[in-house]
Protein backbone atom coordinates (compact mmCIF):
# COMPACT_ATOMS: atom_id res chain seq x y z
CA UNK A 1 0.00 0.00 0.00
CA UNK A 2 1.31 3.42 -0.86
CA UNK A 3 0.09 6.96 -0.50
CA UNK A 4 0.22 9.28 -3.50
CA UNK A 5 -0.60 12.86 -2.54
CA UNK A 6 -1.84 15.53 -4.95
CA UNK A 7 -2.37 19.17 -4.02
CA UNK A 8 -5.89 20.51 -3.51
CA UNK A 9 -4.58 23.89 -2.34
CA UNK A 10 -5.07 26.94 -4.56
CA UNK A 11 -1.31 27.51 -4.77
CA UNK A 12 0.30 25.40 -7.49
CA UNK A 13 3.77 23.93 -7.45
CA UNK A 14 4.06 22.82 -3.82
CA UNK A 15 6.43 19.92 -3.22
CA UNK A 16 4.68 16.58 -2.69
CA UNK A 17 4.20 14.96 0.76
CA UNK A 18 6.00 11.67 1.29
CA UNK A 19 9.25 12.93 -0.21
CA UNK A 20 12.17 14.41 1.71
CA UNK A 21 13.80 17.55 0.25
CA UNK A 22 17.33 18.86 0.76
CA UNK A 23 16.26 22.54 0.65
CA UNK A 24 13.25 24.47 1.94
CA UNK A 25 12.04 24.75 -1.70
CA UNK A 26 11.47 28.48 -1.14
CA UNK A 27 8.65 27.86 1.34
CA UNK A 28 8.59 29.57 4.73
CA UNK A 29 8.59 27.28 7.73
CA UNK A 30 5.03 26.61 8.85
CA UNK A 31 3.47 26.88 5.37
CA UNK A 32 0.28 24.82 5.32
CA UNK A 33 -1.42 23.07 2.43
CA UNK A 34 -4.07 20.47 1.71
CA UNK A 35 -3.39 17.33 -0.29
CA UNK A 36 -5.53 14.33 -1.31
CA UNK A 37 -4.27 10.74 -1.35
CA UNK A 38 -5.00 9.12 -4.71
CA UNK A 39 -2.80 6.10 -3.93
CA UNK A 40 -3.70 2.66 -2.64
CA UNK A 41 -3.95 3.70 1.02
CA UNK A 42 -7.20 5.66 0.36
CA UNK A 43 -6.45 8.22 3.08
CA UNK A 44 -8.56 11.00 1.55
CA UNK A 45 -7.74 14.66 2.14
CA UNK A 46 -5.31 15.92 4.77
CA UNK A 47 -3.79 19.13 6.08
CA UNK A 48 0.01 19.39 6.17
CA UNK A 49 2.65 21.75 7.56
CA UNK A 50 6.09 22.38 5.98
CA UNK A 51 8.86 21.85 8.55
CA UNK A 52 12.57 21.10 8.82
CA UNK A 53 13.43 17.43 9.18
CA UNK A 54 14.21 15.79 12.50
CA UNK A 55 17.08 13.34 13.03
CA UNK A 56 16.19 9.64 12.64
CA UNK A 57 12.58 10.29 11.60
CA UNK A 58 10.71 7.57 9.71
CA UNK A 59 7.26 7.66 8.10
CA UNK A 60 4.55 7.72 10.75
CA UNK A 61 6.71 9.14 13.55
CA UNK A 62 5.00 11.65 15.85
CA UNK A 63 6.88 14.96 16.11
CA UNK A 64 6.60 18.22 18.01
CA UNK A 65 7.37 21.43 16.19
CA UNK A 66 7.82 25.17 16.48
CA UNK A 67 7.59 27.73 13.73
CA UNK A 68 9.08 31.19 13.29
CA UNK A 69 9.67 33.26 16.41
CA UNK A 70 8.78 36.35 14.38
CA UNK A 71 12.35 37.40 13.69
CA UNK A 72 13.56 34.77 11.19
CA UNK A 73 12.39 31.82 9.07
CA UNK A 74 13.50 29.39 11.76
CA UNK A 75 11.84 26.70 13.77
CA UNK A 76 12.40 23.15 14.91
CA UNK A 77 11.00 19.66 14.52
CA UNK A 78 11.73 17.01 17.15
CA UNK A 79 10.60 13.41 17.45
CA UNK A 80 8.04 13.50 20.30
CA UNK A 81 9.76 12.45 23.54
CA UNK A 82 6.58 12.32 25.64
CA UNK A 83 7.43 15.20 27.95
CA UNK A 84 4.57 15.36 30.47
CA UNK A 85 2.33 18.38 31.09
CA UNK A 86 3.33 20.41 28.03
CA UNK A 87 0.78 21.05 25.27
CA UNK A 88 3.08 20.64 22.28
CA UNK A 89 1.52 20.76 18.82
CA UNK A 90 2.00 17.34 17.20
CA UNK A 91 2.23 16.22 13.58
CA UNK A 92 3.04 12.96 11.80
CA UNK A 93 5.98 12.44 9.42
CA UNK A 94 5.06 11.57 5.83
CA UNK A 95 8.59 10.33 5.02
CA UNK A 96 11.95 9.50 6.54
CA UNK A 97 14.13 12.55 7.18
CA UNK A 98 17.19 13.89 8.93
CA UNK A 99 17.97 17.27 10.46
CA UNK A 100 19.34 18.85 7.27
CA UNK A 101 16.18 18.19 5.21
CA UNK A 102 12.61 19.52 4.78
CA UNK A 103 9.27 17.74 4.45
CA UNK A 104 5.50 17.93 4.91
CA UNK A 105 4.13 16.70 8.25
CA UNK A 106 0.45 15.81 8.57
CA UNK A 107 -1.83 17.62 11.07
CA UNK A 108 -5.34 16.64 9.95
CA UNK A 109 -7.02 13.79 8.09
CA UNK A 110 -6.25 10.06 8.00
CA UNK A 111 -2.53 9.44 8.57
CA UNK A 112 -0.18 6.47 8.74
CA UNK A 113 1.18 6.55 12.32
CA UNK A 114 3.92 4.74 14.25
CA UNK A 115 2.40 2.57 16.99
CA UNK A 116 3.35 -0.07 19.53
CA UNK A 117 1.16 -2.91 20.73
CA UNK A 118 -2.43 -3.73 19.89
CA UNK A 119 -4.56 -1.00 18.34
CA UNK A 120 -8.24 -1.23 17.44
CA UNK A 121 -10.41 1.22 15.55
CA UNK A 122 -11.76 3.76 18.02
CA UNK A 123 -8.72 3.69 20.33
CA UNK A 124 -7.11 6.93 21.42
CA UNK A 125 -3.37 7.57 21.37
CA UNK A 126 -0.83 8.04 24.16
CA UNK A 127 2.95 8.31 24.18
CA UNK A 128 4.68 4.91 24.33
CA UNK A 129 8.26 5.63 23.27
CA UNK A 130 10.02 8.33 21.28
CA UNK A 131 7.81 9.19 18.25
CA UNK A 132 5.49 6.19 18.88
CA UNK A 133 2.01 5.94 20.40
CA UNK A 134 -0.03 3.16 21.99
CA UNK A 135 -3.71 2.68 22.81
CA UNK A 136 -3.32 2.56 26.61
CA UNK A 137 -3.68 5.95 28.28
CA UNK A 138 -0.62 7.46 29.97
CA UNK A 139 -1.27 10.23 32.50
CA UNK A 140 -0.38 13.68 31.06
CA UNK A 141 1.04 12.05 27.90
CA UNK A 142 -2.14 11.40 25.93
CA UNK A 143 -2.73 12.79 22.46
CA UNK A 144 -5.69 15.13 22.09
CA UNK A 145 -7.10 15.16 18.56
CA UNK A 146 -6.29 11.63 17.33
CA UNK A 147 -8.39 8.46 17.12
CA UNK A 148 -7.54 5.13 15.47
CA UNK A 149 -9.38 4.32 12.26
CA UNK A 150 -7.69 0.93 11.78
CA UNK A 151 -6.26 -1.95 13.75
CA UNK A 152 -2.52 -2.31 14.24
CA UNK A 153 -0.41 -3.53 11.29
CA UNK A 154 -2.40 -1.41 8.79
CA UNK A 155 -0.88 -0.55 6.37
CA UNK A 156 2.30 -2.17 7.73
CA UNK A 157 4.03 -3.55 10.80
CA UNK A 158 4.13 -1.13 13.77
CA UNK A 159 1.68 1.21 11.99
CA UNK A 160 -2.00 2.13 12.20
CA UNK A 161 -4.22 4.70 10.52
CA UNK A 162 -5.28 7.53 12.84
CA UNK A 163 -7.71 10.34 12.13
CA UNK A 164 -5.88 13.53 13.11
CA UNK A 165 -7.57 16.79 14.06
CA UNK A 166 -4.65 19.13 14.80
CA UNK A 167 -3.28 16.92 17.61
CA UNK A 168 -1.41 18.15 20.66
CA UNK A 169 0.02 16.51 23.73
CA UNK A 170 -2.00 16.62 26.91
CA UNK A 171 -1.36 19.16 29.65
CA UNK A 172 -1.80 18.50 33.36
CA UNK A 173 -5.38 17.71 34.33
CSV table of C-alpha atoms in Angstrom, one decimal:
chain,number,residue,atom,x,y,z
A,1,UNK,CA,0.0,0.0,0.0
A,2,UNK,CA,1.3,3.4,-0.9
A,3,UNK,CA,0.1,7.0,-0.5
A,4,UNK,CA,0.2,9.3,-3.5
A,5,UNK,CA,-0.6,12.9,-2.5
A,6,UNK,CA,-1.8,15.5,-5.0
A,7,UNK,CA,-2.4,19.2,-4.0
A,8,UNK,CA,-5.9,20.5,-3.5
A,9,UNK,CA,-4.6,23.9,-2.3
A,10,UNK,CA,-5.1,26.9,-4.6
A,11,UNK,CA,-1.3,27.5,-4.8
A,12,UNK,CA,0.3,25.4,-7.5
A,13,UNK,CA,3.8,23.9,-7.4
A,14,UNK,CA,4.1,22.8,-3.8
A,15,UNK,CA,6.4,19.9,-3.2
A,16,UNK,CA,4.7,16.6,-2.7
A,17,UNK,CA,4.2,15.0,0.8
A,18,UNK,CA,6.0,11.7,1.3
A,19,UNK,CA,9.2,12.9,-0.2
A,20,UNK,CA,12.2,14.4,1.7
A,21,UNK,CA,13.8,17.6,0.3
A,22,UNK,CA,17.3,18.9,0.8
A,23,UNK,CA,16.3,22.5,0.7
A,24,UNK,CA,13.3,24.5,1.9
A,25,UNK,CA,12.0,24.7,-1.7
A,26,UNK,CA,11.5,28.5,-1.1
A,27,UNK,CA,8.6,27.9,1.3
A,28,UNK,CA,8.6,29.6,4.7
A,29,UNK,CA,8.6,27.3,7.7
A,30,UNK,CA,5.0,26.6,8.9
A,31,UNK,CA,3.5,26.9,5.4
A,32,UNK,CA,0.3,24.8,5.3
A,33,UNK,CA,-1.4,23.1,2.4
A,34,UNK,CA,-4.1,20.5,1.7
A,35,UNK,CA,-3.4,17.3,-0.3
A,36,UNK,CA,-5.5,14.3,-1.3
A,37,UNK,CA,-4.3,10.7,-1.4
A,38,UNK,CA,-5.0,9.1,-4.7
A,39,UNK,CA,-2.8,6.1,-3.9
A,40,UNK,CA,-3.7,2.7,-2.6
A,41,UNK,CA,-4.0,3.7,1.0
A,42,UNK,CA,-7.2,5.7,0.4
A,43,UNK,CA,-6.4,8.2,3.1
A,44,UNK,CA,-8.6,11.0,1.5
A,45,UNK,CA,-7.7,14.7,2.1
A,46,UNK,CA,-5.3,15.9,4.8
A,47,UNK,CA,-3.8,19.1,6.1
A,48,UNK,CA,0.0,19.4,6.2
A,49,UNK,CA,2.6,21.7,7.6
A,50,UNK,CA,6.1,22.4,6.0
A,51,UNK,CA,8.9,21.8,8.6
A,52,UNK,CA,12.6,21.1,8.8
A,53,UNK,CA,13.4,17.4,9.2
A,54,UNK,CA,14.2,15.8,12.5
A,55,UNK,CA,17.1,13.3,13.0
A,56,UNK,CA,16.2,9.6,12.6
A,57,UNK,CA,12.6,10.3,11.6
A,58,UNK,CA,10.7,7.6,9.7
A,59,UNK,CA,7.3,7.7,8.1
A,60,UNK,CA,4.6,7.7,10.7
A,61,UNK,CA,6.7,9.1,13.6
A,62,UNK,CA,5.0,11.6,15.8
A,63,UNK,CA,6.9,15.0,16.1
A,64,UNK,CA,6.6,18.2,18.0
A,65,UNK,CA,7.4,21.4,16.2
A,66,UNK,CA,7.8,25.2,16.5
A,67,UNK,CA,7.6,27.7,13.7
A,68,UNK,CA,9.1,31.2,13.3
A,69,UNK,CA,9.7,33.3,16.4
A,70,UNK,CA,8.8,36.4,14.4
A,71,UNK,CA,12.4,37.4,13.7
A,72,UNK,CA,13.6,34.8,11.2
A,73,UNK,CA,12.4,31.8,9.1
A,74,UNK,CA,13.5,29.4,11.8
A,75,UNK,CA,11.8,26.7,13.8
A,76,UNK,CA,12.4,23.1,14.9
A,77,UNK,CA,11.0,19.7,14.5
A,78,UNK,CA,11.7,17.0,17.1
A,79,UNK,CA,10.6,13.4,17.5
A,80,UNK,CA,8.0,13.5,20.3
A,81,UNK,CA,9.8,12.4,23.5
A,82,UNK,CA,6.6,12.3,25.6
A,83,UNK,CA,7.4,15.2,28.0
A,84,UNK,CA,4.6,15.4,30.5
A,85,UNK,CA,2.3,18.4,31.1
A,86,UNK,CA,3.3,20.4,28.0
A,87,UNK,CA,0.8,21.0,25.3
A,88,UNK,CA,3.1,20.6,22.3
A,89,UNK,CA,1.5,20.8,18.8
A,90,UNK,CA,2.0,17.3,17.2
A,91,UNK,CA,2.2,16.2,13.6
A,92,UNK,CA,3.0,13.0,11.8
A,93,UNK,CA,6.0,12.4,9.4
A,94,UNK,CA,5.1,11.6,5.8
A,95,UNK,CA,8.6,10.3,5.0
A,96,UNK,CA,11.9,9.5,6.5
A,97,UNK,CA,14.1,12.5,7.2
A,98,UNK,CA,17.2,13.9,8.9
A,99,UNK,CA,18.0,17.3,10.5
A,100,UNK,CA,19.3,18.8,7.3
A,101,UNK,CA,16.2,18.2,5.2
A,102,UNK,CA,12.6,19.5,4.8
A,103,UNK,CA,9.3,17.7,4.4
A,104,UNK,CA,5.5,17.9,4.9
A,105,UNK,CA,4.1,16.7,8.2
A,106,UNK,CA,0.4,15.8,8.6
A,107,UNK,CA,-1.8,17.6,11.1
A,108,UNK,CA,-5.3,16.6,10.0
A,109,UNK,CA,-7.0,13.8,8.1
A,110,UNK,CA,-6.2,10.1,8.0
A,111,UNK,CA,-2.5,9.4,8.6
A,112,UNK,CA,-0.2,6.5,8.7
A,113,UNK,CA,1.2,6.6,12.3
A,114,UNK,CA,3.9,4.7,14.2
A,115,UNK,CA,2.4,2.6,17.0
A,116,UNK,CA,3.3,-0.1,19.5
A,117,UNK,CA,1.2,-2.9,20.7
A,118,UNK,CA,-2.4,-3.7,19.9
A,119,UNK,CA,-4.6,-1.0,18.3
A,120,UNK,CA,-8.2,-1.2,17.4
A,121,UNK,CA,-10.4,1.2,15.6
A,122,UNK,CA,-11.8,3.8,18.0
A,123,UNK,CA,-8.7,3.7,20.3
A,124,UNK,CA,-7.1,6.9,21.4
A,125,UNK,CA,-3.4,7.6,21.4
A,126,UNK,CA,-0.8,8.0,24.2
A,127,UNK,CA,2.9,8.3,24.2
A,128,UNK,CA,4.7,4.9,24.3
A,129,UNK,CA,8.3,5.6,23.3
A,130,UNK,CA,10.0,8.3,21.3
A,131,UNK,CA,7.8,9.2,18.3
A,132,UNK,CA,5.5,6.2,18.9
A,133,UNK,CA,2.0,5.9,20.4
A,134,UNK,CA,0.0,3.2,22.0
A,135,UNK,CA,-3.7,2.7,22.8
A,136,UNK,CA,-3.3,2.6,26.6
A,137,UNK,CA,-3.7,6.0,28.3
A,138,UNK,CA,-0.6,7.5,30.0
A,139,UNK,CA,-1.3,10.2,32.5
A,140,UNK,CA,-0.4,13.7,31.1
A,141,UNK,CA,1.0,12.1,27.9
A,142,UNK,CA,-2.1,11.4,25.9
A,143,UNK,CA,-2.7,12.8,22.5
A,144,UNK,CA,-5.7,15.1,22.1
A,145,UNK,CA,-7.1,15.2,18.6
A,146,UNK,CA,-6.3,11.6,17.3
A,147,UNK,CA,-8.4,8.5,17.1
A,148,UNK,CA,-7.5,5.1,15.5
A,149,UNK,CA,-9.4,4.3,12.3
A,150,UNK,CA,-7.7,0.9,11.8
A,151,UNK,CA,-6.3,-1.9,13.7
A,152,UNK,CA,-2.5,-2.3,14.2
A,153,UNK,CA,-0.4,-3.5,11.3
A,154,UNK,CA,-2.4,-1.4,8.8
A,155,UNK,CA,-0.9,-0.6,6.4
A,156,UNK,CA,2.3,-2.2,7.7
A,157,UNK,CA,4.0,-3.6,10.8
A,158,UNK,CA,4.1,-1.1,13.8
A,159,UNK,CA,1.7,1.2,12.0
A,160,UNK,CA,-2.0,2.1,12.2
A,161,UNK,CA,-4.2,4.7,10.5
A,162,UNK,CA,-5.3,7.5,12.8
A,163,UNK,CA,-7.7,10.3,12.1
A,164,UNK,CA,-5.9,13.5,13.1
A,165,UNK,CA,-7.6,16.8,14.1
A,166,UNK,CA,-4.6,19.1,14.8
A,167,UNK,CA,-3.3,16.9,17.6
A,168,UNK,CA,-1.4,18.2,20.7
A,169,UNK,CA,0.0,16.5,23.7
A,170,UNK,CA,-2.0,16.6,26.9
A,171,UNK,CA,-1.4,19.2,29.7
A,172,UNK,CA,-1.8,18.5,33.4
A,173,UNK,CA,-5.4,17.7,34.3
